[in-house]
Amino acid sequence: MKVINRFILVDDEEANNFYHQIVIGGLFPEANVMSFTDGKSALDYLKNEHSDYNQENPGFKSAILLDINMPEMNGWEFLDEYEGLDREQRADYVIALVTSSQNPKDVEKAKSYNLVKEYVIKPLTEENLKDLIESLKK
């Protein structure tokens, strides 16, 4: 079982990213947290990073906490592009959708992506973050 030691937040609302950083830092003070306000910037980072962080930290994973409704590149578009990355580039990442959408169609669509491990309604709380991390470790 790998331990999650880095969180990549992708949400167009800076306030959500800030709040989620606080919640993550409260439970995992040693974790590395990065945030992006659009899917395109996050995807560009992931394409160029090639999991160097995880290669330098073997045995660890990074969690991508992805919003659905964003301008420029929404969460679905991000997932479609992300699926096209080399397997090696995706190897040490796990993805959870963290969204305000409670639309059953979004929940069903999320299930159609093998990459999406969890669907969490915002905001993150300590309790649902603990549950999320346990499920992402598997």
CSV table of N, CA, C and O in Angstrom, one decimal:
chain,number,residue,atom,x,y,z
A,1,MET,N,0.8,-1.2,0.0
A,1,MET,CA,0.0,0.0,0.0
A,1,MET,C,0.9,1.2,0.0
A,1,MET,O,1.8,1.4,0.8
A,2,LYS,N,0.6,2.1,-0.9
A,2,LYS,CA,1.4,3.4,-1.0
A,2,LYS,C,0.8,4.5,-0.2
A,2,LYS,O,-0.4,4.5,0.0
A,3,VAL,N,1.6,5.4,0.3
A,3,VAL,CA,1.1,6.5,1.1
A,3,VAL,C,1.0,7.7,0.3
A,3,VAL,O,1.9,8.0,-0.6
A,4,ILE,N,0.0,8.5,0.4
A,4,ILE,CA,-0.2,9.7,-0.3
A,4,ILE,C,0.6,10.8,0.4
A,4,ILE,O,0.3,11.1,1.6
A,5,ASN,N,1.5,11.4,-0.2
A,5,ASN,CA,2.3,12.5,0.4
A,5,ASN,C,2.3,13.8,-0.3
A,5,ASN,O,2.9,14.8,0.0
A,6,ARG,N,1.5,13.9,-1.4
A,6,ARG,CA,1.3,15.1,-2.2
A,6,ARG,C,-0.1,15.2,-2.7
A,6,ARG,O,-0.7,14.2,-3.1
A,7,PHE,N,-0.6,16.4,-2.7
A,7,PHE,CA,-1.9,16.7,-3.2
A,7,PHE,C,-1.8,17.8,-4.2
A,7,PHE,O,-1.2,18.8,-4.0
A,8,ILE,N,-2.5,17.5,-5.4
A,8,ILE,CA,-2.6,18.5,-6.4
A,8,ILE,C,-4.0,18.9,-6.5
A,8,ILE,O,-4.9,18.1,-6.9
A,9,LEU,N,-4.3,20.2,-6.2
A,9,LEU,CA,-5.7,20.7,-6.2
A,9,LEU,C,-5.9,21.4,-7.5
A,9,LEU,O,-5.1,22.2,-7.9
A,10,VAL,N,-7.0,21.0,-8.1
A,10,VAL,CA,-7.4,21.7,-9.4
A,10,VAL,C,-8.8,22.2,-9.2
A,10,VAL,O,-9.8,21.4,-9.3
A,11,ASP,N,-9.0,23.5,-9.0
A,11,ASP,CA,-10.3,24.1,-8.8
A,11,ASP,C,-10.1,25.6,-9.1
A,11,ASP,O,-9.2,26.2,-8.7
A,12,ASP,N,-11.1,26.1,-9.9
A,12,ASP,CA,-11.0,27.4,-10.4
A,12,ASP,C,-11.3,28.5,-9.3
A,12,ASP,O,-11.0,29.6,-9.5
A,13,GLU,N,-11.8,28.0,-8.2
A,13,GLU,CA,-12.1,28.9,-7.1
A,13,GLU,C,-10.9,28.9,-6.1
A,13,GLU,O,-10.6,27.9,-5.4
A,14,GLU,N,-10.1,30.0,-6.1
A,14,GLU,CA,-8.9,30.1,-5.2
A,14,GLU,C,-9.3,29.9,-3.8
A,14,GLU,O,-8.5,29.3,-3.0
A,15,ALA,N,-10.5,30.4,-3.4
A,15,ALA,CA,-10.9,30.2,-2.0
A,15,ALA,C,-11.0,28.7,-1.6
A,15,ALA,O,-10.7,28.3,-0.5
A,16,ASN,N,-11.6,27.9,-2.5
A,16,ASN,CA,-11.7,26.5,-2.3
A,16,ASN,C,-10.3,25.8,-2.2
A,16,ASN,O,-10.1,25.0,-1.3
A,17,ASN,N,-9.4,26.2,-3.1
A,17,ASN,CA,-8.0,25.7,-3.0
A,17,ASN,C,-7.4,26.0,-1.6
A,17,ASN,O,-6.7,25.2,-1.0
A,18,PHE,N,-7.5,27.3,-1.2
A,18,PHE,CA,-7.0,27.8,0.0
A,18,PHE,C,-7.5,27.0,1.2
A,18,PHE,O,-6.8,26.5,2.1
A,19,TYR,N,-8.8,26.8,1.2
A,19,TYR,CA,-9.5,26.1,2.3
A,19,TYR,C,-9.1,24.6,2.4
A,19,TYR,O,-8.8,24.1,3.4
A,20,HIS,N,-9.0,24.0,1.2
A,20,HIS,CA,-8.6,22.6,1.1
A,20,HIS,C,-7.2,22.4,1.5
A,20,HIS,O,-6.8,21.4,2.2
A,21,GLN,N,-6.3,23.4,1.2
A,21,GLN,CA,-4.9,23.4,1.7
A,21,GLN,C,-4.9,23.4,3.2
A,21,GLN,O,-4.1,22.7,3.8
A,22,ILE,N,-5.7,24.2,3.9
A,22,ILE,CA,-5.8,24.2,5.3
A,22,ILE,C,-6.2,22.9,5.9
A,22,ILE,O,-5.6,22.4,6.9
A,23,VAL,N,-7.3,22.3,5.3
A,23,VAL,CA,-7.8,21.0,5.8
A,23,VAL,C,-6.7,19.9,5.6
A,23,VAL,O,-6.4,19.2,6.6
A,24,ILE,N,-6.1,19.9,4.5
A,24,ILE,CA,-5.0,18.9,4.2
A,24,ILE,C,-3.8,19.1,5.2
A,24,ILE,O,-3.3,18.2,5.8
A,25,GLY,N,-3.4,20.4,5.3
A,25,GLY,CA,-2.3,20.7,6.2
A,25,GLY,C,-2.6,20.3,7.7
A,25,GLY,O,-1.7,20.0,8.4
A,26,GLY,N,-3.8,20.4,8.1
A,26,GLY,CA,-4.2,20.1,9.5
A,26,GLY,C,-4.1,18.6,9.7
A,26,GLY,O,-3.7,18.2,10.8
A,27,LEU,N,-4.3,17.8,8.7
A,27,LEU,CA,-4.2,16.3,8.9
A,27,LEU,C,-2.9,15.7,8.5
A,27,LEU,O,-2.4,14.8,9.0
A,28,PHE,N,-2.3,16.4,7.5
A,28,PHE,CA,-1.0,15.9,6.9
A,28,PHE,C,0.0,17.0,6.8
A,28,PHE,O,0.2,17.5,5.7
A,29,PRO,N,0.5,17.5,7.9
A,29,PRO,CA,1.4,18.7,7.9
A,29,PRO,C,2.6,18.5,7.0
A,29,PRO,O,3.2,19.5,6.6
A,30,GLU,N,3.1,17.3,6.8
A,30,GLU,CA,4.3,17.0,6.0
A,30,GLU,C,4.0,16.9,4.5
A,30,GLU,O,4.9,16.9,3.7
A,31,ALA,N,2.7,16.9,4.1
A,31,ALA,CA,2.3,16.8,2.7
A,31,ALA,C,2.7,18.0,1.9
A,31,ALA,O,2.7,19.1,2.4
A,32,ASN,N,3.1,17.7,0.7
A,32,ASN,CA,3.3,18.8,-0.3
A,32,ASN,C,2.0,19.0,-1.0
A,32,ASN,O,1.3,18.1,-1.5
A,33,VAL,N,1.6,20.3,-1.0
A,33,VAL,CA,0.3,20.7,-1.6
A,33,VAL,C,0.5,21.7,-2.7
A,33,VAL,O,1.2,22.7,-2.5
A,34,MET,N,0.0,21.4,-3.9
A,34,MET,CA,0.1,22.4,-5.0
A,34,MET,C,-1.3,22.7,-5.5
A,34,MET,O,-2.2,21.8,-5.4
A,35,SER,N,-1.6,23.9,-6.0
A,35,SER,CA,-2.9,24.2,-6.5
A,35,SER,C,-2.8,24.9,-7.8
A,35,SER,O,-1.9,25.6,-8.1
A,36,PHE,N,-3.9,24.6,-8.6
A,36,PHE,CA,-4.0,25.2,-9.9
A,36,PHE,C,-5.5,25.6,-10.1
A,36,PHE,O,-6.4,25.0,-9.5
A,37,THR,N,-5.7,26.7,-10.7
A,37,THR,CA,-7.0,27.3,-10.9
A,37,THR,C,-7.7,26.9,-12.2
A,37,THR,O,-8.7,27.4,-12.5
A,38,ASP,N,-7.0,26.1,-13.0
A,38,ASP,CA,-7.6,25.6,-14.2
A,38,ASP,C,-7.0,24.2,-14.6
A,38,ASP,O,-5.8,24.0,-14.3
A,39,GLY,N,-7.8,23.4,-15.3
A,39,GLY,CA,-7.3,22.1,-15.7
A,39,GLY,C,-6.1,22.1,-16.6
A,39,GLY,O,-5.3,21.3,-16.6
A,40,LYS,N,-6.1,23.1,-17.5
A,40,LYS,CA,-5.0,23.2,-18.5
A,40,LYS,C,-3.7,23.4,-17.8
A,40,LYS,O,-2.7,22.7,-18.2
A,41,SER,N,-3.6,24.3,-16.9
A,41,SER,CA,-2.3,24.5,-16.2
A,41,SER,C,-1.9,23.3,-15.4
A,41,SER,O,-0.7,22.9,-15.4
A,42,ALA,N,-2.8,22.6,-14.8
A,42,ALA,CA,-2.5,21.4,-14.0
A,42,ALA,C,-2.0,20.3,-15.0
A,42,ALA,O,-1.0,19.6,-14.7
A,43,LEU,N,-2.7,20.2,-16.1
A,43,LEU,CA,-2.3,19.1,-17.1
A,43,LEU,C,-0.9,19.4,-17.7
A,43,LEU,O,-0.1,18.5,-17.8
A,44,ASP,N,-0.7,20.7,-18.0
A,44,ASP,CA,0.6,21.1,-18.5
A,44,ASP,C,1.7,20.8,-17.5
A,44,ASP,O,2.8,20.2,-17.9
A,45,TYR,N,1.5,21.0,-16.2
A,45,TYR,CA,2.4,20.7,-15.2
A,45,TYR,C,2.7,19.2,-15.2
A,45,TYR,O,3.8,18.7,-15.1
A,46,LEU,N,1.6,18.4,-15.2
A,46,LEU,CA,1.8,17.0,-15.1
A,46,LEU,C,2.5,16.4,-16.3
A,46,LEU,O,3.3,15.5,-16.2
A,47,LYS,N,2.2,17.0,-17.5
A,47,LYS,CA,2.9,16.5,-18.7
A,47,LYS,C,4.4,16.8,-18.6
A,47,LYS,O,5.2,15.9,-19.1
A,48,ASN,N,4.8,17.9,-18.0
A,48,ASN,CA,6.2,18.3,-18.0
A,48,ASN,C,6.9,17.7,-16.8
A,48,ASN,O,8.2,17.5,-16.8
A,49,GLU,N,6.2,17.3,-15.8
A,49,GLU,CA,6.8,16.8,-14.5
A,49,GLU,C,7.3,15.4,-14.6
A,49,GLU,O,8.3,15.0,-14.0
A,50,HIS,N,6.6,14.6,-15.4
A,50,HIS,CA,6.9,13.1,-15.6
A,50,HIS,C,7.1,12.4,-14.3
A,50,HIS,O,8.0,11.6,-14.2
A,51,SER,N,6.3,12.7,-13.3
A,51,SER,CA,6.4,12.0,-12.0
A,51,SER,C,7.8,12.1,-11.3
A,51,SER,O,8.1,11.2,-10.5
A,52,ASP,N,8.6,13.1,-11.6
A,52,ASP,CA,9.9,13.2,-11.0
A,52,ASP,C,9.7,13.2,-9.5
A,52,ASP,O,10.6,12.6,-8.8
A,53,TYR,N,8.7,13.9,-9.0
A,53,TYR,CA,8.5,14.0,-7.5
A,53,TYR,C,8.4,12.6,-6.9
A,53,TYR,O,9.0,12.2,-5.9
A,54,ASN,N,7.6,11.8,-7.6
A,54,ASN,CA,7.3,10.4,-7.0
A,54,ASN,C,8.5,9.5,-7.2
A,54,ASN,O,8.8,8.6,-6.4
A,55,GLN,N,9.3,9.7,-8.3
A,55,GLN,CA,10.5,8.9,-8.5
A,55,GLN,C,11.5,9.3,-7.4
A,55,GLN,O,12.3,8.4,-6.9
A,56,GLU,N,11.5,10.5,-6.9
A,56,GLU,CA,12.4,10.9,-5.8
A,56,GLU,C,11.9,10.5,-4.5
A,56,GLU,O,12.6,10.5,-3.5
A,57,ASN,N,10.6,10.1,-4.4
A,57,ASN,CA,10.0,9.6,-3.2
A,57,ASN,C,9.3,8.3,-3.4
A,57,ASN,O,8.1,8.2,-3.4
A,58,PRO,N,10.1,7.2,-3.7
A,58,PRO,CA,9.5,5.9,-4.0
A,58,PRO,C,8.6,5.5,-2.8
A,58,PRO,O,8.8,5.7,-1.7
A,59,GLY,N,7.5,4.8,-3.2
A,59,GLY,CA,6.6,4.3,-2.3
A,59,GLY,C,5.5,5.2,-1.9
A,59,GLY,O,4.6,4.9,-1.1
A,60,PHE,N,5.5,6.4,-2.6
A,60,PHE,CA,4.5,7.4,-2.4
A,60,PHE,C,3.6,7.6,-3.6
A,60,PHE,O,4.1,7.4,-4.7
A,61,LYS,N,2.4,8.1,-3.4
A,61,LYS,CA,1.5,8.5,-4.5
A,61,LYS,C,1.2,10.0,-4.3
A,61,LYS,O,1.3,10.6,-3.2
A,62,SER,N,0.7,10.6,-5.4
A,62,SER,CA,0.1,11.9,-5.4
A,62,SER,C,-1.3,11.8,-5.7
A,62,SER,O,-1.7,11.1,-6.6
A,63,ALA,N,-2.1,12.6,-4.9
A,63,ALA,CA,-3.6,12.6,-5.2
A,63,ALA,C,-3.9,13.9,-5.9
A,63,ALA,O,-3.5,15.0,-5.5
A,64,ILE,N,-4.7,13.7,-7.0
A,64,ILE,CA,-5.2,14.9,-7.8
A,64,ILE,C,-6.6,15.0,-7.3
A,64,ILE,O,-7.4,14.1,-7.5
A,65,LEU,N,-7.0,16.2,-6.7
A,65,LEU,CA,-8.3,16.5,-6.3
A,65,LEU,C,-8.9,17.5,-7.3
A,65,LEU,O,-8.5,18.6,-7.3
A,66,LEU,N,-9.8,17.0,-8.1
A,66,LEU,CA,-10.2,17.7,-9.3
A,66,LEU,C,-11.7,18.1,-9.3
A,66,LEU,O,-12.6,17.4,-9.0
A,67,ASP,N,-11.9,19.4,-9.6
A,67,ASP,CA,-13.2,20.0,-9.7
A,67,ASP,C,-13.8,19.6,-11.1
A,67,ASP,O,-13.0,19.4,-12.0
A,68,ILE,N,-15.1,19.6,-11.2
A,68,ILE,CA,-15.7,19.4,-12.5
A,68,ILE,C,-15.9,20.6,-13.3
A,68,ILE,O,-15.5,20.8,-14.4
A,69,ASN,N,-16.6,21.6,-12.7
A,69,ASN,CA,-17.0,22.8,-13.4
A,69,ASN,C,-16.0,23.9,-13.3
A,69,ASN,O,-15.9,24.6,-12.3
A,70,MET,N,-15.2,24.0,-14.4
A,70,MET,CA,-14.2,25.0,-14.5
A,70,MET,C,-14.2,25.6,-15.9
A,70,MET,O,-14.5,24.9,-16.8
A,71,PRO,N,-13.8,26.9,-16.0
A,71,PRO,CA,-13.7,27.5,-17.4
A,71,PRO,C,-12.4,27.0,-18.1
A,71,PRO,O,-11.6,26.3,-17.4
A,72,GLU,N,-12.3,27.2,-19.3
A,72,GLU,CA,-11.2,26.8,-20.2
A,72,GLU,C,-11.1,25.3,-20.4
A,72,GLU,O,-11.2,24.8,-21.5
A,73,MET,N,-10.8,24.6,-19.3
A,73,MET,CA,-10.8,23.1,-19.4
A,73,MET,C,-11.5,22.6,-18.2
A,73,MET,O,-11.0,22.7,-17.1
A,74,ASN,N,-12.7,22.0,-18.3
A,74,ASN,CA,-13.4,21.5,-17.2
A,74,ASN,C,-12.8,20.1,-16.7
A,74,ASN,O,-11.9,19.6,-17.4
A,75,GLY,N,-13.3,19.6,-15.7
A,75,GLY,CA,-12.8,18.3,-15.1
A,75,GLY,C,-12.9,17.2,-16.1
A,75,GLY,O,-12.0,16.3,-16.2
A,76,TRP,N,-14.0,17.1,-16.8
A,76,TRP,CA,-14.1,16.0,-17.8
A,76,TRP,C,-13.1,16.1,-18.9
A,76,TRP,O,-12.5,15.1,-19.3
A,77,GLU,N,-12.9,17.3,-19.4
A,77,GLU,CA,-11.9,17.5,-20.4
A,77,GLU,C,-10.5,17.2,-19.9
A,77,GLU,O,-9.7,16.6,-20.6
A,78,PHE,N,-10.2,17.6,-18.7
A,78,PHE,CA,-9.0,17.2,-18.0
A,78,PHE,C,-8.8,15.7,-18.0
A,78,PHE,O,-7.7,15.2,-18.4
A,79,LEU,N,-9.8,15.0,-17.6
A,79,LEU,CA,-9.7,13.5,-17.5
A,79,LEU,C,-9.5,12.9,-18.9
A,79,LEU,O,-8.7,12.0,-19.0
A,80,ASP,N,-10.1,13.4,-19.9
A,80,ASP,CA,-10.0,12.9,-21.3
A,80,ASP,C,-8.5,13.1,-21.7
A,80,ASP,O,-7.9,12.2,-22.3
A,81,GLU,N,-7.9,14.3,-21.5
A,81,GLU,CA,-6.5,14.6,-21.8
A,81,GLU,C,-5.6,13.7,-21.0
A,81,GLU,O,-4.6,13.2,-21.5
A,82,TYR,N,-5.9,13.6,-19.7
A,82,TYR,CA,-5.0,12.9,-18.8
A,82,TYR,C,-4.9,11.4,-19.2
A,82,TYR,O,-3.9,10.8,-19.1
A,83,GLU,N,-6.1,10.9,-19.6
A,83,GLU,CA,-6.1,9.5,-20.1
A,83,GLU,C,-5.1,9.2,-21.2
A,83,GLU,O,-4.6,8.1,-21.4
A,84,GLY,N,-4.8,10.3,-22.0
A,84,GLY,CA,-3.9,10.2,-23.2
A,84,GLY,C,-2.4,10.3,-22.8
A,84,GLY,O,-1.6,10.1,-23.6
A,85,LEU,N,-2.1,10.6,-21.5
A,85,LEU,CA,-0.7,10.6,-21.1
A,85,LEU,C,-0.1,9.2,-21.1
A,85,LEU,O,-0.9,8.2,-21.0
A,86,ASP,N,1.2,9.2,-21.2
A,86,ASP,CA,1.9,7.9,-21.1
A,86,ASP,C,1.6,7.2,-19.8
A,86,ASP,O,1.4,7.9,-18.7
A,87,ARG,N,1.5,5.9,-19.8
A,87,ARG,CA,1.2,5.2,-18.5
A,87,ARG,C,2.2,5.6,-17.4
A,87,ARG,O,1.9,5.7,-16.3
A,88,GLU,N,3.5,5.7,-17.8
A,88,GLU,CA,4.5,6.1,-16.9
A,88,GLU,C,4.2,7.5,-16.2
A,88,GLU,O,4.4,7.7,-15.0
A,89,GLN,N,3.7,8.4,-17.0
A,89,GLN,CA,3.3,9.7,-16.5
A,89,GLN,C,2.2,9.7,-15.5
A,89,GLN,O,2.1,10.5,-14.6
A,90,ARG,N,1.3,8.7,-15.6
A,90,ARG,CA,0.1,8.5,-14.7
A,90,ARG,C,0.4,7.6,-13.6
A,90,ARG,O,-0.5,7.5,-12.7
A,91,ALA,N,1.5,6.9,-13.5
A,91,ALA,CA,1.7,5.8,-12.6
A,91,ALA,C,1.5,6.1,-11.2
A,91,ALA,O,0.9,5.2,-10.5
A,92,ASP,N,1.9,7.2,-10.7
A,92,ASP,CA,1.9,7.4,-9.2
A,92,ASP,C,0.9,8.4,-8.8
A,92,ASP,O,1.0,9.1,-7.8
A,93,TYR,N,-0.2,8.6,-9.6
A,93,TYR,CA,-1.3,9.5,-9.3
A,93,TYR,C,-2.6,8.8,-9.1
A,93,TYR,O,-2.9,7.8,-9.8
A,94,VAL,N,-3.4,9.2,-8.2
A,94,VAL,CA,-4.7,8.8,-8.0
A,94,VAL,C,-5.6,10.0,-8.1
A,94,VAL,O,-5.2,11.1,-7.7
A,95,ILE,N,-6.8,9.9,-8.6
A,95,ILE,CA,-7.7,11.0,-8.9
A,95,ILE,C,-9.0,10.9,-8.1
A,95,ILE,O,-9.6,9.8,-8.2
A,96,ALA,N,-9.4,11.9,-7.5
A,96,ALA,CA,-10.7,12.0,-6.9
A,96,ALA,C,-11.4,13.3,-7.4
A,96,ALA,O,-10.7,14.4,-7.5
A,97,LEU,N,-12.6,13.2,-7.7
A,97,LEU,CA,-13.4,14.4,-8.1
A,97,LEU,C,-13.9,15.0,-6.8
A,97,LEU,O,-14.5,14.3,-6.0
A,98,VAL,N,-13.6,16.3,-6.6
A,98,VAL,CA,-14.0,17.0,-5.4
A,98,VAL,C,-14.8,18.2,-6.0
A,98,VAL,O,-14.3,19.1,-6.5
A,99,THR,N,-16.1,18.1,-5.9
A,99,THR,CA,-17.0,19.0,-6.6
A,99,THR,C,-18.2,19.4,-5.8
A,99,THR,O,-18.6,18.7,-4.8
A,100,SER,N,-18.9,20.4,-6.2
A,100,SER,CA,-20.2,20.8,-5.6
A,100,SER,C,-21.3,20.1,-6.3
A,100,SER,O,-22.5,20.2,-5.8
A,101,SER,N,-21.1,19.5,-7.4
A,101,SER,CA,-22.1,18.9,-8.2
A,101,SER,C,-22.7,17.6,-7.5
A,101,SER,O,-21.9,16.6,-7.3
A,102,GLN,N,-24.0,17.6,-7.2
A,102,GLN,CA,-24.6,16.4,-6.7
A,102,GLN,C,-25.5,15.8,-7.8
A,102,GLN,O,-26.4,15.0,-7.5
A,103,ASN,N,-25.3,16.3,-9.0
A,103,ASN,CA,-26.1,15.8,-10.1
A,103,ASN,C,-25.8,14.3,-10.4
A,103,ASN,O,-24.7,13.9,-10.6
A,104,PRO,N,-26.9,13.5,-10.3
A,104,PRO,CA,-26.7,12.0,-10.5
A,104,PRO,C,-26.0,11.7,-11.8
A,104,PRO,O,-25.2,10.7,-11.9
A,105,LYS,N,-26.2,12.5,-12.9
A,105,LYS,CA,-25.5,12.3,-14.2
A,105,LYS,C,-24.0,12.5,-14.0
A,105,LYS,O,-23.2,11.7,-14.6
A,106,ASP,N,-23.6,13.4,-13.2
A,106,ASP,CA,-22.1,13.6,-13.0
A,106,ASP,C,-21.6,12.4,-12.2
A,106,ASP,O,-20.5,12.0,-12.5
A,107,VAL,N,-22.3,12.0,-11.2
A,107,VAL,CA,-21.8,10.8,-10.4
A,107,VAL,C,-21.7,9.6,-11.4
A,107,VAL,O,-20.6,8.9,-11.3
A,108,GLU,N,-22.6,9.4,-12.2
A,108,GLU,CA,-22.6,8.2,-13.1
A,108,GLU,C,-21.4,8.4,-14.1
A,108,GLU,O,-20.7,7.4,-14.5
A,109,LYS,N,-21.3,9.6,-14.7
A,109,LYS,CA,-20.2,9.9,-15.6
A,109,LYS,C,-18.8,9.6,-15.0
A,109,LYS,O,-17.9,9.1,-15.6
A,110,ALA,N,-18.7,10.0,-13.7
A,110,ALA,CA,-17.4,9.8,-13.0
A,110,ALA,C,-17.1,8.3,-12.9
A,110,ALA,O,-15.9,7.9,-13.0
A,111,LYS,N,-18.1,7.5,-12.7
A,111,LYS,CA,-17.9,6.0,-12.7
A,111,LYS,C,-17.4,5.5,-14.0
A,111,LYS,O,-16.8,4.4,-14.0
A,112,SER,N,-17.7,6.2,-15.1
A,112,SER,CA,-17.2,5.7,-16.4
A,112,SER,C,-15.7,5.9,-16.6
A,112,SER,O,-15.2,5.3,-17.5
A,113,TYR,N,-15.1,6.6,-15.7
A,113,TYR,CA,-13.6,6.8,-15.8
A,113,TYR,C,-12.9,5.9,-14.8
A,113,TYR,O,-13.1,6.1,-13.6
A,114,ASN,N,-12.2,5.0,-15.3
A,114,ASN,CA,-11.4,4.1,-14.4
A,114,ASN,C,-10.4,4.9,-13.6
A,114,ASN,O,-10.0,4.4,-12.5
A,115,LEU,N,-10.0,6.0,-14.1
A,115,LEU,CA,-9.0,6.8,-13.4
A,115,LEU,C,-9.6,7.5,-12.1
A,115,LEU,O,-8.8,7.8,-11.2
A,116,VAL,N,-10.9,7.7,-12.1
A,116,VAL,CA,-11.5,8.4,-10.9
A,116,VAL,C,-11.8,7.3,-9.8
A,116,VAL,O,-12.6,6.4,-10.0
A,117,LYS,N,-11.2,7.5,-8.7
A,117,LYS,CA,-11.3,6.6,-7.6
A,117,LYS,C,-12.4,7.0,-6.6
A,117,LYS,O,-12.9,6.1,-6.0
A,118,GLU,N,-12.7,8.2,-6.5
A,118,GLU,CA,-13.7,8.7,-5.6
A,118,GLU,C,-14.4,10.0,-6.1
A,118,GLU,O,-13.9,10.7,-6.9
A,119,TYR,N,-15.6,10.2,-5.5
A,119,TYR,CA,-16.4,11.4,-5.9
A,119,TYR,C,-16.8,12.0,-4.5
A,119,TYR,O,-17.5,11.3,-3.7
A,120,VAL,N,-16.3,13.2,-4.2
A,120,VAL,CA,-16.5,13.8,-2.9
A,120,VAL,C,-17.2,15.2,-3.2
A,120,VAL,O,-16.8,15.9,-4.1
A,121,ILE,N,-18.2,15.4,-2.4
A,121,ILE,CA,-18.9,16.7,-2.4
A,121,ILE,C,-18.2,17.7,-1.6
A,121,ILE,O,-17.8,17.5,-0.5
A,122,LYS,N,-17.9,18.9,-2.2
A,122,LYS,CA,-17.2,20.0,-1.5
A,122,LYS,C,-18.1,20.5,-0.4
A,122,LYS,O,-19.3,20.5,-0.5
A,123,PRO,N,-17.4,21.1,0.6
A,123,PRO,CA,-16.0,21.2,0.8
A,123,PRO,C,-15.4,20.0,1.5
A,123,PRO,O,-16.1,19.2,2.1
A,124,LEU,N,-14.1,19.9,1.3
A,124,LEU,CA,-13.4,18.8,2.1
A,124,LEU,C,-13.5,19.1,3.6
A,124,LEU,O,-13.4,20.3,4.0
A,125,THR,N,-13.7,18.1,4.3
A,125,THR,CA,-13.7,18.2,5.8
A,125,THR,C,-12.6,17.2,6.3
A,125,THR,O,-12.2,16.4,5.5
A,126,GLU,N,-12.2,17.4,7.5
A,126,GLU,CA,-11.2,16.4,8.0
A,126,GLU,C,-11.8,15.0,7.9
A,126,GLU,O,-11.1,14.1,7.5
A,127,GLU,N,-13.1,14.8,8.2
A,127,GLU,CA,-13.7,13.5,8.2
A,127,GLU,C,-13.7,12.9,6.8
A,127,GLU,O,-13.3,11.8,6.6
A,128,ASN,N,-14.2,13.7,5.8
A,128,ASN,CA,-14.3,13.1,4.5
A,128,ASN,C,-12.9,13.0,3.8
A,128,ASN,O,-12.7,12.2,3.0
A,129,LEU,N,-11.9,13.8,4.3
A,129,LEU,CA,-10.6,13.7,3.8
A,129,LEU,C,-9.9,12.4,4.3
A,129,LEU,O,-9.3,11.7,3.5
A,130,LYS,N,-10.1,12.1,5.5
A,130,LYS,CA,-9.6,10.8,6.1
A,130,LYS,C,-10.2,9.6,5.3
A,130,LYS,O,-9.5,8.7,4.9
A,131,ASP,N,-11.5,9.7,5.1
A,131,ASP,CA,-12.1,8.6,4.3
A,131,ASP,C,-11.6,8.5,2.9
A,131,ASP,O,-11.3,7.4,2.3
A,132,LEU,N,-11.4,9.7,2.3
A,132,LEU,CA,-10.9,9.8,0.9
A,132,LEU,C,-9.5,9.2,0.8
A,132,LEU,O,-9.2,8.3,-0.1
A,133,ILE,N,-8.7,9.5,1.7
A,133,ILE,CA,-7.3,9.0,1.7
A,133,ILE,C,-7.3,7.5,1.9
A,133,ILE,O,-6.5,6.8,1.2
A,134,GLU,N,-8.1,7.0,2.8
A,134,GLU,CA,-8.1,5.6,3.0
A,134,GLU,C,-8.5,4.8,1.7
A,134,GLU,O,-7.9,3.8,1.3
A,135,SER,N,-9.5,5.4,1.0
A,135,SER,CA,-9.9,4.7,-0.2
A,135,SER,C,-8.9,4.9,-1.4
A,135,SER,O,-8.8,4.0,-2.2
A,136,LEU,N,-8.2,6.0,-1.4
A,136,LEU,CA,-7.2,6.2,-2.4
A,136,LEU,C,-5.9,5.4,-2.2
A,136,LEU,O,-5.2,5.2,-3.2
A,137,LYS,N,-5.7,5.0,-1.0
A,137,LYS,CA,-4.5,4.2,-0.7
A,137,LYS,C,-4.5,2.8,-1.4
A,137,LYS,O,-3.5,2.2,-1.6
A,138,LYS,N,-5.7,2.3,-1.6
A,138,LYS,CA,-5.9,1.0,-2.1
A,138,LYS,C,-5.5,0.8,-3.5
A,138,LYS,O,-5.5,1.6,-4.3
